[in-house]
Amino acid sequence: MHRFLRELITEWRRLKLPVKDAAIVVAVSGGADSAGLLLALHQLKEKKKCDLKFIVAHFNHDLRGDDSDKDEKFVKKLAKKLELEFETGRWKKTKTKTAENLEQSARVARYEFLEGIAEKHQAMAVITGHTINDQAETFLLRLVRGSGLDGLGGMKPVRELTEGKSVLLARPMLRWAKREDTEGFCREFNIKYRNDKMNLDETFSRVKVRKKLLPLLQEMNPAIIEGLARTAMVVGTEIQEMDRAAEAHLAAVANLNTGALDVKGLLALAEPVRMRVLRQWLLRQRGDLRRLDMEHFAAVERLILKGTGGKTVELPGGERVTLLKGALTFTKT
Amino acid sequence: MHRFLRELITEWRRLKLPVKDAAIVVAVSGGADSAGLLLALHQLKEKKKCDLKFIVAHFNHDLRGDDSDKDEKFVKKLAKKLELEFETGRWKKTKTKTAENLEQSARVARYEFLEGIAEKHQAMAVITGHTINDQAETFLLRLVRGSGLDGLGGMKPVRELTEGKSVLLARPMLRWAKREDTEGFCREFNIKYRNDKMNLDETFSRVKVRKKLLPLLQEMNPAIIEGLARTAMVVGTEIQEMDRAAEAHLAAVANLNTGALDVKGLLALAEPVRMRVLRQWLLRQRGDLRRLDMEHFAAVERLILKGTGGKTVELPGGERVTLLKGALTFTKT
């Protein structure tokens, strides 16, 4: 069996993905990564290594006019050739202020589309063609943007597609495949993949990371991509563990009825643990951490350390954290 | 007061360094960072912001012949001009196999010299001129070398110079000064600092980080140096906390008499915590973690997970970790 297929099926099993009696949505942009993934899965099925129903899903971001349509046609043709069902969706753009917002809004739309297709076909998972190159690039991008430790955690090989729902998002190539592997695999089987990386993800920063930053780092360490991807994975595991510990601490200092936090209990925690507990607390109170920055957390920390009663930290949107009688309470006006 | 002086004395107090009745050894290479630090401390003393005895210590690595001697002369002259005591030491090189070993061996010699000078003058601390640039560069160097999360923790602003001894190593500019600040400060007061950065630390990789990698990153994020330094600090605090937690877990699973680890207890821990507990255990059994790599830890992890008794993992130097009757023991032949 081809090394590419062997690696893929090994990781597939390691991730505890099913090998039969299930439908799987394969998100295919048309680039070498996703096209290679689709081709490899098809070959594994032909070789009876799995017996799954694959649905090919392509989301047309419609950002490059004719080129976007050519991508869609290519994926459609590839699906037909492999005798697989094909689903497509088209992005209805809304105006956004920044490129980052555009990217964010496109991602939300793409995930909604994939979620819908998965539900329609009662698929248990959506899989994508992310490689260790993507992992390394994302790590560097976030490092460059100064996103703090939590942002450096990297993508997970499996997670829920939408929190709380049962459909999984799996990336069966994230931990072993390099871009040169997927490109080589496609070439070997005469799949003329599209250059999908020039689309939406290809923001200015990501181009710089790929074309300039990574080559420079490779001069210094030829195994840098694997190294960065491993670091991202390690950081991710550690963060998960720290969050788990913080949850236990939160349960110990929070009043079950009011949700108020016991300041004495908070003060007994080491500073980084306390910060994590506060994050989790605010996450639960607010539903998300949007519009909160390091300054807000530092202000709450000062409130706790000063320990004088009756003081308040104002958060965005009329929210408040108040220190009263040795307890920290969250209120929204 | 000059902004540079204000920042320095503020951080000095924050680090709880004494402002009077103490001797402090200032490690001065002759570069802008350490020369600027010395000059600023002298001015603070003149302005009665502190009343400390400063001893100027210069370690001559003797690696660039005439240039090394010029550095020494420059620092000696500067000390004389500021009417401060001057101490110097010269490295007795031993043959090493690699540039990294040379660097390591020079660092050991330099620290021994500084420790000796501190003892001679009954100084409570040795201080160095490290800036946030050094912090950012070190972070990148280690990231490039693929050193894993623990290597990304960054330098601490204060620590023991030698573990277990009372003399401190403090870096009062690490969290706020940039190289351009120290250079500007020196120029302002007509100190023609030496270009110390071209000496031993200036290995090939560090040059590349400084001259190529950082400028490229700065194009993408002008505040990258501050960002990387902050990340290094955050990682350092988190690691410290995780190590503290691991110590508690180690105490819970280790047999007080034999030092053997209870495998059931180990298995109850989350994987990243378990790895950290194992590291701390081996650190205590061996005194250090030298010559151990990820493969050794992975082998011990497999030993635990398989759970069949009487198996052994061989470590370098005839050391062994053996699984026997549900306990992990360390032996050295």
PDB file of C-alpha atoms in Angstrom, chain A residues 139-141 143-146 148-150 152 205-206 208-209 212-213 216-217 219-221 224 227-228 230-231 234-235 237-238 241-242 244 270-273 276 294, chain B residues 139-141 143-146 148-150 152 205-206 208-209 212-213 216-217 219-221 224 227-228 230-231 234-235 237-238 241-242 244 270-273 276 294:
ATOM      1  CA  PHE A 139       1.147  29.032  14.836  1.00  0.00           C
ATOM      2  CA  LEU A 140       3.469  31.617  13.296  1.00  0.00           C
ATOM      3  CA  LEU A 141       0.607  33.867  12.223  1.00  0.00           C
ATOM      4  CA  LEU A 143       2.673  34.398  17.247  1.00  0.00           C
ATOM      5  CA  VAL A 144       3.244  37.354  14.937  1.00  0.00           C
ATOM      6  CA  ARG A 145      -0.126  38.836  15.841  1.00  0.00           C
ATOM      7  CA  GLY A 146       0.869  38.566  19.498  1.00  0.00           C
ATOM      8  CA  GLY A 148      -0.798  35.164  23.789  1.00  0.00           C
ATOM      9  CA  LEU A 149      -0.367  31.582  24.940  1.00  0.00           C
ATOM     10  CA  ASP A 150      -3.971  30.508  24.411  1.00  0.00           C
ATOM     11  CA  LEU A 152      -0.701  29.309  20.201  1.00  0.00           C
ATOM     12  CA  SER A 205       0.126  37.967   6.439  1.00  0.00           C
ATOM     13  CA  ARG A 206      -0.306  34.327   5.546  1.00  0.00           C
ATOM     14  CA  LYS A 208       4.351  36.439   4.052  1.00  0.00           C
ATOM     15  CA  VAL A 209       4.498  33.594   6.548  1.00  0.00           C
ATOM     16  CA  LYS A 212       9.205  34.575   3.405  1.00  0.00           C
ATOM     17  CA  LEU A 213       9.112  33.640   7.070  1.00  0.00           C
ATOM     18  CA  LEU A 216      14.037  31.791   6.367  1.00  0.00           C
ATOM     19  CA  LEU A 217      13.281  29.593   9.367  1.00  0.00           C
ATOM     20  CA  GLU A 219      17.446  27.818   6.506  1.00  0.00           C
ATOM     21  CA  MET A 220      18.049  27.796  10.246  1.00  0.00           C
ATOM     22  CA  ASN A 221      16.315  24.496  10.928  1.00  0.00           C
ATOM     23  CA  ILE A 224      11.099  23.710  11.438  1.00  0.00           C
ATOM     24  CA  GLY A 227       8.939  21.451  15.084  1.00  0.00           C
ATOM     25  CA  LEU A 228       6.416  24.295  15.080  1.00  0.00           C
ATOM     26  CA  ARG A 230       4.719  19.818  17.485  1.00  0.00           C
ATOM     27  CA  THR A 231       5.074  22.911  19.666  1.00  0.00           C
ATOM     28  CA  VAL A 234       2.115  20.493  22.993  1.00  0.00           C
ATOM     29  CA  VAL A 235       0.894  23.975  23.875  1.00  0.00           C
ATOM     30  CA  THR A 237      -2.479  19.861  25.314  1.00  0.00           C
ATOM     31  CA  GLU A 238      -1.036  21.932  28.136  1.00  0.00           C
ATOM     32  CA  GLU A 241      -4.964  20.632  30.993  1.00  0.00           C
ATOM     33  CA  MET A 242      -4.660  24.060  32.596  1.00  0.00           C
ATOM     34  CA  ARG A 244      -9.363  21.572  33.234  1.00  0.00           C
ATOM     35  CA  ALA A 270      -1.190  31.252  42.094  1.00  0.00           C
ATOM     36  CA  GLU A 271      -1.505  34.233  39.758  1.00  0.00           C
ATOM     37  CA  PRO A 272      -1.621  32.371  36.410  1.00  0.00           C
ATOM     38  CA  VAL A 273      -4.203  29.937  37.779  1.00  0.00           C
ATOM     39  CA  ARG A 276      -7.433  31.346  34.076  1.00  0.00           C
ATOM     40  CA  MET A 294      -5.693  42.033  28.896  1.00  0.00           C
TER      41      MET A 294
ATOM     42  CA  PHE B 139      12.546  33.092  22.467  1.00  0.00           C
ATOM     43  CA  LEU B 140      12.915  32.935  18.676  1.00  0.00           C
ATOM     44  CA  LEU B 141      16.236  31.084  18.861  1.00  0.00           C
ATOM     45  CA  LEU B 143      11.586  28.225  18.923  1.00  0.00           C
ATOM     46  CA  VAL B 144      13.744  27.719  15.842  1.00  0.00           C
ATOM     47  CA  ARG B 145      15.765  25.039  17.581  1.00  0.00           C
ATOM     48  CA  GLY B 146      12.496  23.262  18.382  1.00  0.00           C
ATOM     49  CA  GLY B 148       9.535  22.493  23.219  1.00  0.00           C
ATOM     50  CA  LEU B 149       7.351  24.466  25.559  1.00  0.00           C
ATOM     51  CA  ASP B 150       9.714  24.433  28.544  1.00  0.00           C
ATOM     52  CA  LEU B 152      10.115  28.961  25.509  1.00  0.00           C
ATOM     53  CA  SER B 205      21.826  31.606  14.533  1.00  0.00           C
ATOM     54  CA  ARG B 206      21.571  34.638  16.770  1.00  0.00           C
ATOM     55  CA  LYS B 208      20.249  35.532  11.686  1.00  0.00           C
ATOM     56  CA  VAL B 209      17.534  36.044  14.262  1.00  0.00           C
ATOM     57  CA  LYS B 212      16.954  38.799   9.244  1.00  0.00           C
ATOM     58  CA  LEU B 213      14.185  37.142  11.231  1.00  0.00           C
ATOM     59  CA  LEU B 216      10.904  40.449   8.725  1.00  0.00           C
ATOM     60  CA  LEU B 217       8.624  39.917  11.713  1.00  0.00           C
ATOM     61  CA  GLU B 219       7.325  44.282   8.892  1.00  0.00           C
ATOM     62  CA  MET B 220       4.345  42.141   9.862  1.00  0.00           C
ATOM     63  CA  ASN B 221       3.955  43.553  13.366  1.00  0.00           C
ATOM     64  CA  ILE B 224       6.748  42.149  17.640  1.00  0.00           C
ATOM     65  CA  GLY B 227       4.917  40.816  21.869  1.00  0.00           C
ATOM     66  CA  LEU B 228       7.455  37.988  21.847  1.00  0.00           C
ATOM     67  CA  ARG B 230       5.476  39.158  26.683  1.00  0.00           C
ATOM     68  CA  THR B 231       4.723  35.693  25.321  1.00  0.00           C
ATOM     69  CA  VAL B 234       3.563  34.389  30.080  1.00  0.00           C
ATOM     70  CA  VAL B 235       4.860  30.968  29.077  1.00  0.00           C
ATOM     71  CA  THR B 237       4.750  31.920  34.494  1.00  0.00           C
ATOM     72  CA  GLU B 238       2.519  29.116  33.233  1.00  0.00           C
ATOM     73  CA  GLU B 241       2.709  26.979  37.806  1.00  0.00           C
ATOM     74  CA  MET B 242       2.512  23.634  36.012  1.00  0.00           C
ATOM     75  CA  ARG B 244       4.331  23.493  41.032  1.00  0.00           C
ATOM     76  CA  ALA B 270      -3.970  13.626  32.496  1.00  0.00           C
ATOM     77  CA  GLU B 271      -1.199  12.897  30.000  1.00  0.00           C
ATOM     78  CA  PRO B 272       0.574  16.289  30.045  1.00  0.00           C
ATOM     79  CA  VAL B 273       0.529  16.318  33.849  1.00  0.00           C
ATOM     80  CA  ARG B 276       5.638  16.638  33.865  1.00  0.00           C
ATOM     81  CA  MET B 294      11.535  12.920  24.076  1.00  0.00           C
TER      82      MET B 294
END
